[in-house]
Amino acid sequence: VVLKIIKHYQEEGQGNEVVQGVLLGLVVDDRLEITNCFPFPQHTEDDADFDEVQYQMEMMRSLRHVNIDHLHVGWYQSTYYGSFVTRALLDSQFSYQHAIEESVVLIYDPIKTAQGSLSLKAYRLTPKLMEVCKEKDFSPEALKKANIAYENMFEEVPIVIKNSYLINVMLWELEKKSAVADRHELLSLASSNHLGKSLQLLMDRVDEMSQDIVKYNTYLRNVSKQQQQKHQYQQRRQQENLQRQSRGEAPLPEEDINKLFKPPQPPPRMESLLIAGQINTYCQNIKEFNAQNLGKLFMAQALQDYNN
């Protein structure tokens, strides 16, 4: 499955283009075994007659006919510099997890993998976030009541990769054919391009967070202004009733103040949580880049001392 995902990206993933596919397998005891996968075909807006759901059903039906595991257990997606914490991923994973409880999403990072170590992680939505998504209420009050923060939106599932003997043999053959110079390239430091791109994406997300904070502060100011207007209206109403009472007239009828002053709608906070989660991911990436570079410096120095 891992080799198929890597092959899919190398064939169709160009730059920041994301590739996706379906995971197949079965549940055994307390673990989920992912034993097969197939990619989503690339199609443009001109392919209006393409039915993605029908394509998946036909693929699973064909796999069943040849006695291959065909149960739907999630999906996979490549990522561009760790930019996977998005609303699209949240909605997709919720649909999978709501229909099939054991579903996971595998995130493959080709940029980290090119630095010398396979980057493949599995995520699920936490039970708290699943409940909020079912209600479709992303207001600040609902998220506060559910105690949802960006740290507890996703839960990472540990991955254990098991190869068949044939796969191990093939990997050994590939390693024998690889040039020695290519192996030493793993000791080269992460280029400033990778670090600069991560910092640029981090800055863009911080700008988005700043704009979202401005919107929320505007909402708070509007709420405060409306509260003052309601208070002034109630005071005027009370004075008018006192004057009418002194003249022996009946007081003005009670009115529903909430109808006169409709409260402003709070901006949804889910986007802010996703932006915060993405900022945290970028910070982790930069931290890992620095740690890898430090480790490579020590290893390069050790090799130089050994050669001397």
Coordinates of N, CA and C in Angstrom, one line a residue, residues 104-222:
V104 N -9.8 5.8 8.6 CA -8.6 6.7 8.9 C -8.3 7.4 7.6
V105 N -7.5 8.4 7.7 CA -6.9 9.1 6.6 C -5.4 9.0 6.7
L106 N -4.7 8.5 5.7 CA -3.3 8.4 5.7 C -2.7 9.7 4.9
I107 N -1.8 10.4 5.6 CA -1.2 11.6 5.0 C 0.3 11.3 4.7
Y108 N 0.5 11.4 3.4 CA 1.9 11.1 2.9 C 2.6 12.4 2.5
D109 N 3.7 12.7 3.1 CA 4.5 13.9 2.8 C 5.7 13.6 1.9
P110 N 5.6 13.8 0.6 CA 6.7 13.5 -0.3 C 8.0 14.3 0.0
I111 N 7.8 15.6 0.5 CA 8.9 16.5 0.7 C 9.8 16.0 1.9
K112 N 9.1 15.6 3.0 CA 9.8 15.0 4.1 C 10.5 13.7 3.7
T113 N 9.7 12.9 2.9 CA 10.3 11.6 2.5 C 11.5 11.8 1.7
A114 N 11.6 12.8 0.9 CA 12.8 13.0 0.0 C 14.0 13.4 0.9
Q115 N 13.7 13.8 2.1 CA 14.9 14.2 3.0 C 15.5 12.9 3.6
G116 N 14.9 11.8 3.4 CA 15.6 10.6 3.9 C 14.8 9.6 4.8
S117 N 13.6 10.0 5.2 CA 12.8 9.2 6.1 C 11.3 9.2 5.6
L118 N 10.7 8.0 5.6 CA 9.3 8.0 5.1 C 8.4 8.7 6.1
S119 N 7.6 9.6 5.5 CA 6.7 10.4 6.3 C 5.3 10.0 5.9
L120 N 4.7 9.2 6.8 CA 3.4 8.7 6.6 C 2.7 8.6 7.9
K121 N 1.6 9.3 8.1 CA 0.8 9.4 9.4 C -0.6 9.1 9.1
A122 N -1.3 8.5 10.1 CA -2.7 8.2 10.1 C -3.4 9.0 11.1
Y123 N -4.6 9.6 10.7 CA -5.3 10.5 11.6 C -6.8 10.1 11.6
R124 N -7.5 10.4 12.7 CA -8.9 10.3 12.8 C -9.4 11.5 13.5
L125 N -10.7 11.8 13.4 CA -11.4 12.9 14.1 C -11.7 12.4 15.5
T126 N -11.5 13.2 16.5 CA -11.7 12.8 17.9 C -13.2 12.7 18.1
P127 N -13.7 11.9 19.1 CA -15.1 11.8 19.4 C -15.8 13.2 19.6
K128 N -15.1 14.1 20.3 CA -15.7 15.4 20.6 C -16.0 16.1 19.3
L129 N -15.0 16.1 18.4 CA -15.2 16.8 17.1 C -16.3 16.1 16.2
M130 N -16.4 14.8 16.3 CA -17.4 14.1 15.6 C -18.8 14.6 16.0
E131 N -19.0 14.8 17.3 CA -20.3 15.2 17.8 C -20.6 16.6 17.3
V132 N -19.6 17.5 17.3 CA -19.8 18.9 16.9 C -20.1 18.9 15.4
C133 N -19.4 18.1 14.6 CA -19.7 18.0 13.1 C -21.1 17.5 12.9
K134 N -21.5 16.5 13.7 CA -22.9 16.0 13.5 C -23.9 17.1 13.7
E135 N -23.7 17.9 14.7 CA -24.7 19.0 15.0 C -24.5 20.2 14.0
K136 N -23.4 20.3 13.3 CA -23.1 21.3 12.4 C -23.2 22.7 13.0
D137 N -22.9 22.8 14.3 CA -22.9 24.1 15.0 C -21.5 24.4 15.4
F138 N -20.9 25.4 14.6 CA -19.5 25.7 14.9 C -19.4 27.1 15.5
S139 N -20.4 27.5 16.3 CA -20.4 28.8 16.9 C -19.4 28.7 18.1
P140 N -18.9 29.9 18.6 CA -18.0 29.9 19.7 C -18.6 29.2 20.9
E141 N -19.9 29.3 21.2 CA -20.5 28.7 22.4 C -20.5 27.2 22.3
A142 N -20.8 26.7 21.1 CA -20.8 25.2 20.9 C -19.4 24.6 21.0
L143 N -18.4 25.3 20.4 CA -17.1 24.7 20.5 C -16.5 24.8 22.0
K144 N -16.9 25.9 22.7 CA -16.5 26.1 24.1 C -17.2 25.0 24.9
K145 N -18.4 24.7 24.7 CA -19.2 23.7 25.5 C -18.6 22.3 25.2
A146 N -18.2 22.1 24.0 CA -17.6 20.8 23.7 C -16.1 20.7 24.1
N147 N -15.5 21.8 24.5 CA -14.1 21.9 24.9 C -13.2 21.5 23.7
I148 N -13.5 22.1 22.5 CA -12.7 21.8 21.3 C -11.7 22.8 21.1
A149 N -10.4 22.4 21.0 CA -9.3 23.2 20.6 C -8.5 22.5 19.5
Y150 N -7.6 23.3 18.9 CA -6.9 22.7 17.8 C -6.1 21.4 18.2
E151 N -5.7 21.4 19.5 CA -4.9 20.2 19.9 C -5.7 18.9 20.0
N152 N -7.0 19.0 20.2 CA -7.8 17.8 20.3 C -8.8 17.6 19.1
M153 N -8.5 18.2 18.0 CA -9.4 18.0 16.8 C -9.1 16.6 16.1
F154 N -7.8 16.3 16.0 CA -7.4 15.1 15.3 C -6.6 14.2 16.3
E155 N -6.8 12.9 16.2 CA -5.9 12.0 16.9 C -5.1 11.2 16.0
E156 N -3.8 11.0 16.3 CA -2.9 10.3 15.4 C -3.0 8.8 15.8
V157 N -3.1 7.9 14.8 CA -3.1 6.5 15.1 C -1.7 5.9 14.7
P158 N -1.1 5.1 15.6 CA 0.2 4.6 15.3 C 0.1 3.6 14.1
I159 N 1.2 3.6 13.3 CA 1.2 2.8 12.1 C 2.4 1.8 12.3
V160 N 2.0 0.6 11.9 CA 3.0 -0.5 11.8 C 3.0 -1.0 10.4
I161 N 4.2 -0.9 9.7 CA 4.2 -1.4 8.3 C 4.8 -2.8 8.2
K162 N 4.1 -3.7 7.6 CA 4.6 -5.0 7.4 C 4.7 -5.4 6.0
N163 N 5.9 -5.8 5.5 CA 6.1 -6.2 4.2 C 6.1 -7.7 4.0
S164 N 5.7 -8.1 2.8 CA 5.8 -9.5 2.4 C 7.2 -9.8 2.1
Y165 N 7.6 -11.0 2.0 CA 9.0 -11.4 1.7 C 9.4 -10.9 0.3
L166 N 8.4 -11.0 -0.7 CA 8.7 -10.5 -2.0 C 9.0 -9.0 -2.0
I167 N 8.3 -8.2 -1.3 CA 8.5 -6.8 -1.2 C 9.9 -6.5 -0.6
N168 N 10.3 -7.3 0.5 CA 11.6 -7.1 1.1 C 12.7 -7.4 0.1
V169 N 12.5 -8.5 -0.7 CA 13.5 -8.8 -1.7 C 13.7 -7.7 -2.7
M170 N 12.5 -7.2 -3.2 CA 12.6 -6.1 -4.2 C 13.3 -4.8 -3.6
L171 N 13.0 -4.5 -2.3 CA 13.7 -3.4 -1.7 C 15.2 -3.6 -1.6
W172 N 15.6 -4.8 -1.3 CA 17.0 -5.1 -1.2 C 17.6 -4.9 -2.6
E173 N 16.9 -5.4 -3.6 CA 17.5 -5.2 -5.0 C 17.6 -3.8 -5.4
L174 N 16.6 -3.0 -5.0 CA 16.7 -1.5 -5.3 C 17.8 -0.9 -4.6
E175 N 18.0 -1.3 -3.4 CA 19.1 -0.7 -2.6 C 20.5 -1.0 -3.2
K176 N 20.6 -2.2 -3.7 CA 21.9 -2.6 -4.4 C 22.1 -1.8 -5.6
K177 N 21.1 -1.5 -6.3 CA 21.2 -0.7 -7.6 C 21.4 0.8 -7.4
S178 N 21.1 1.3 -6.2 CA 21.3 2.7 -5.9 C 22.7 3.1 -5.9
A179 N 23.1 4.2 -6.4 CA 24.5 4.7 -6.4 C 24.9 5.1 -5.0
V180 N 26.2 5.0 -4.7 CA 26.7 5.4 -3.4 C 26.6 6.9 -3.2
A181 N 26.7 7.6 -4.3 CA 26.6 9.1 -4.1 C 25.2 9.5 -3.7
D182 N 24.2 8.8 -4.2 CA 22.8 9.1 -3.8 C 22.7 8.9 -2.3
R183 N 23.3 7.9 -1.7 CA 23.1 7.7 -0.3 C 23.7 8.8 0.5
H184 N 24.9 9.3 0.1 CA 25.5 10.4 0.8 C 24.7 11.7 0.7
E185 N 23.8 11.8 -0.3 CA 23.0 13.0 -0.4 C 22.1 13.2 0.8
L186 N 21.8 12.0 1.5 CA 20.9 12.1 2.7 C 21.6 12.9 3.8
L187 N 22.9 13.1 3.7 CA 23.6 13.9 4.8 C 23.6 15.4 4.4
S188 N 23.2 15.7 3.2 CA 23.2 17.2 2.9 C 22.1 17.9 3.7
L189 N 22.4 19.1 4.1 CA 21.4 19.8 4.9 C 20.2 20.2 4.1
A190 N 19.1 20.3 4.9 CA 17.8 20.8 4.2 C 18.1 22.1 3.6
S191 N 17.7 22.2 2.3 CA 18.0 23.5 1.6 C 17.2 24.6 2.1
S192 N 17.7 25.8 1.9 CA 17.1 27.0 2.4 C 15.7 27.1 1.7
N193 N 15.6 26.5 0.5 CA 14.3 26.6 -0.2 C 13.2 26.0 0.6
H194 N 13.4 24.8 1.2 CA 12.4 24.1 2.0 C 12.1 24.9 3.2
L195 N 13.1 25.4 3.9 CA 12.9 26.1 5.1 C 12.2 27.4 4.8
G196 N 12.6 28.1 3.7 CA 11.9 29.4 3.4 C 10.5 29.2 3.0
K197 N 10.2 28.1 2.3 CA 8.8 27.8 1.9 C 7.9 27.5 3.1
S198 N 8.5 26.8 4.0 CA 7.7 26.5 5.2 C 7.4 27.8 6.0
L199 N 8.4 28.7 6.1 CA 8.2 29.9 6.8 C 7.2 30.8 6.1
Q200 N 7.3 30.8 4.7 CA 6.3 31.6 4.0 C 4.9 31.1 4.2
L201 N 4.7 29.8 4.1 CA 3.4 29.2 4.4 C 2.9 29.6 5.8
L202 N 3.8 29.5 6.8 CA 3.5 29.9 8.2 C 3.1 31.3 8.3
M203 N 3.8 32.2 7.6 CA 3.4 33.6 7.6 C 2.0 33.9 7.0
D204 N 1.7 33.1 5.9 CA 0.4 33.3 5.3 C -0.7 32.9 6.2
R205 N -0.5 31.8 6.9 CA -1.5 31.3 7.9 C -1.6 32.3 9.1
V206 N -0.5 32.8 9.5 CA -0.6 33.8 10.6 C -1.4 35.0 10.1
D207 N -1.2 35.5 8.9 CA -2.0 36.6 8.3 C -3.5 36.3 8.3
E208 N -3.8 35.0 7.9 CA -5.2 34.6 7.9 C -5.8 34.6 9.3
M209 N -5.0 34.1 10.3 CA -5.4 34.1 11.6 C -5.7 35.6 12.1
S210 N -4.8 36.5 11.7 CA -4.9 37.9 12.1 C -6.2 38.5 11.5
Q211 N -6.5 38.2 10.3 CA -7.8 38.6 9.7 C -9.0 38.0 10.4
D212 N -8.9 36.8 10.8 CA -10.0 36.2 11.5 C -10.2 36.8 12.9
I213 N -9.1 37.1 13.5 CA -9.2 37.8 14.8 C -9.9 39.2 14.7
V214 N -9.6 39.9 13.6 CA -10.2 41.2 13.3 C -11.7 41.0 13.2
K215 N -12.1 40.0 12.4 CA -13.6 39.7 12.2 C -14.2 39.4 13.6
Y216 N -13.6 38.6 14.4 CA -14.2 38.3 15.7 C -14.2 39.5 16.6
N217 N -13.2 40.4 16.6 CA -13.2 41.6 17.4 C -14.3 42.5 16.9
T218 N -14.6 42.6 15.6 CA -15.7 43.4 15.1 C -17.0 42.9 15.6
Y219 N -17.2 41.6 15.6 CA -18.4 41.0 16.1 C -18.6 41.3 17.6
L220 N -17.5 41.3 18.4 CA -17.6 41.6 19.8 C -18.0 43.1 20.0
R221 N -17.4 44.0 19.2 CA -17.8 45.4 19.2 C -19.3 45.6 18.9
N222 N -19.7 44.9 17.9 CA -21.2 45.0 17.5 C -22.1 44.5 18.6

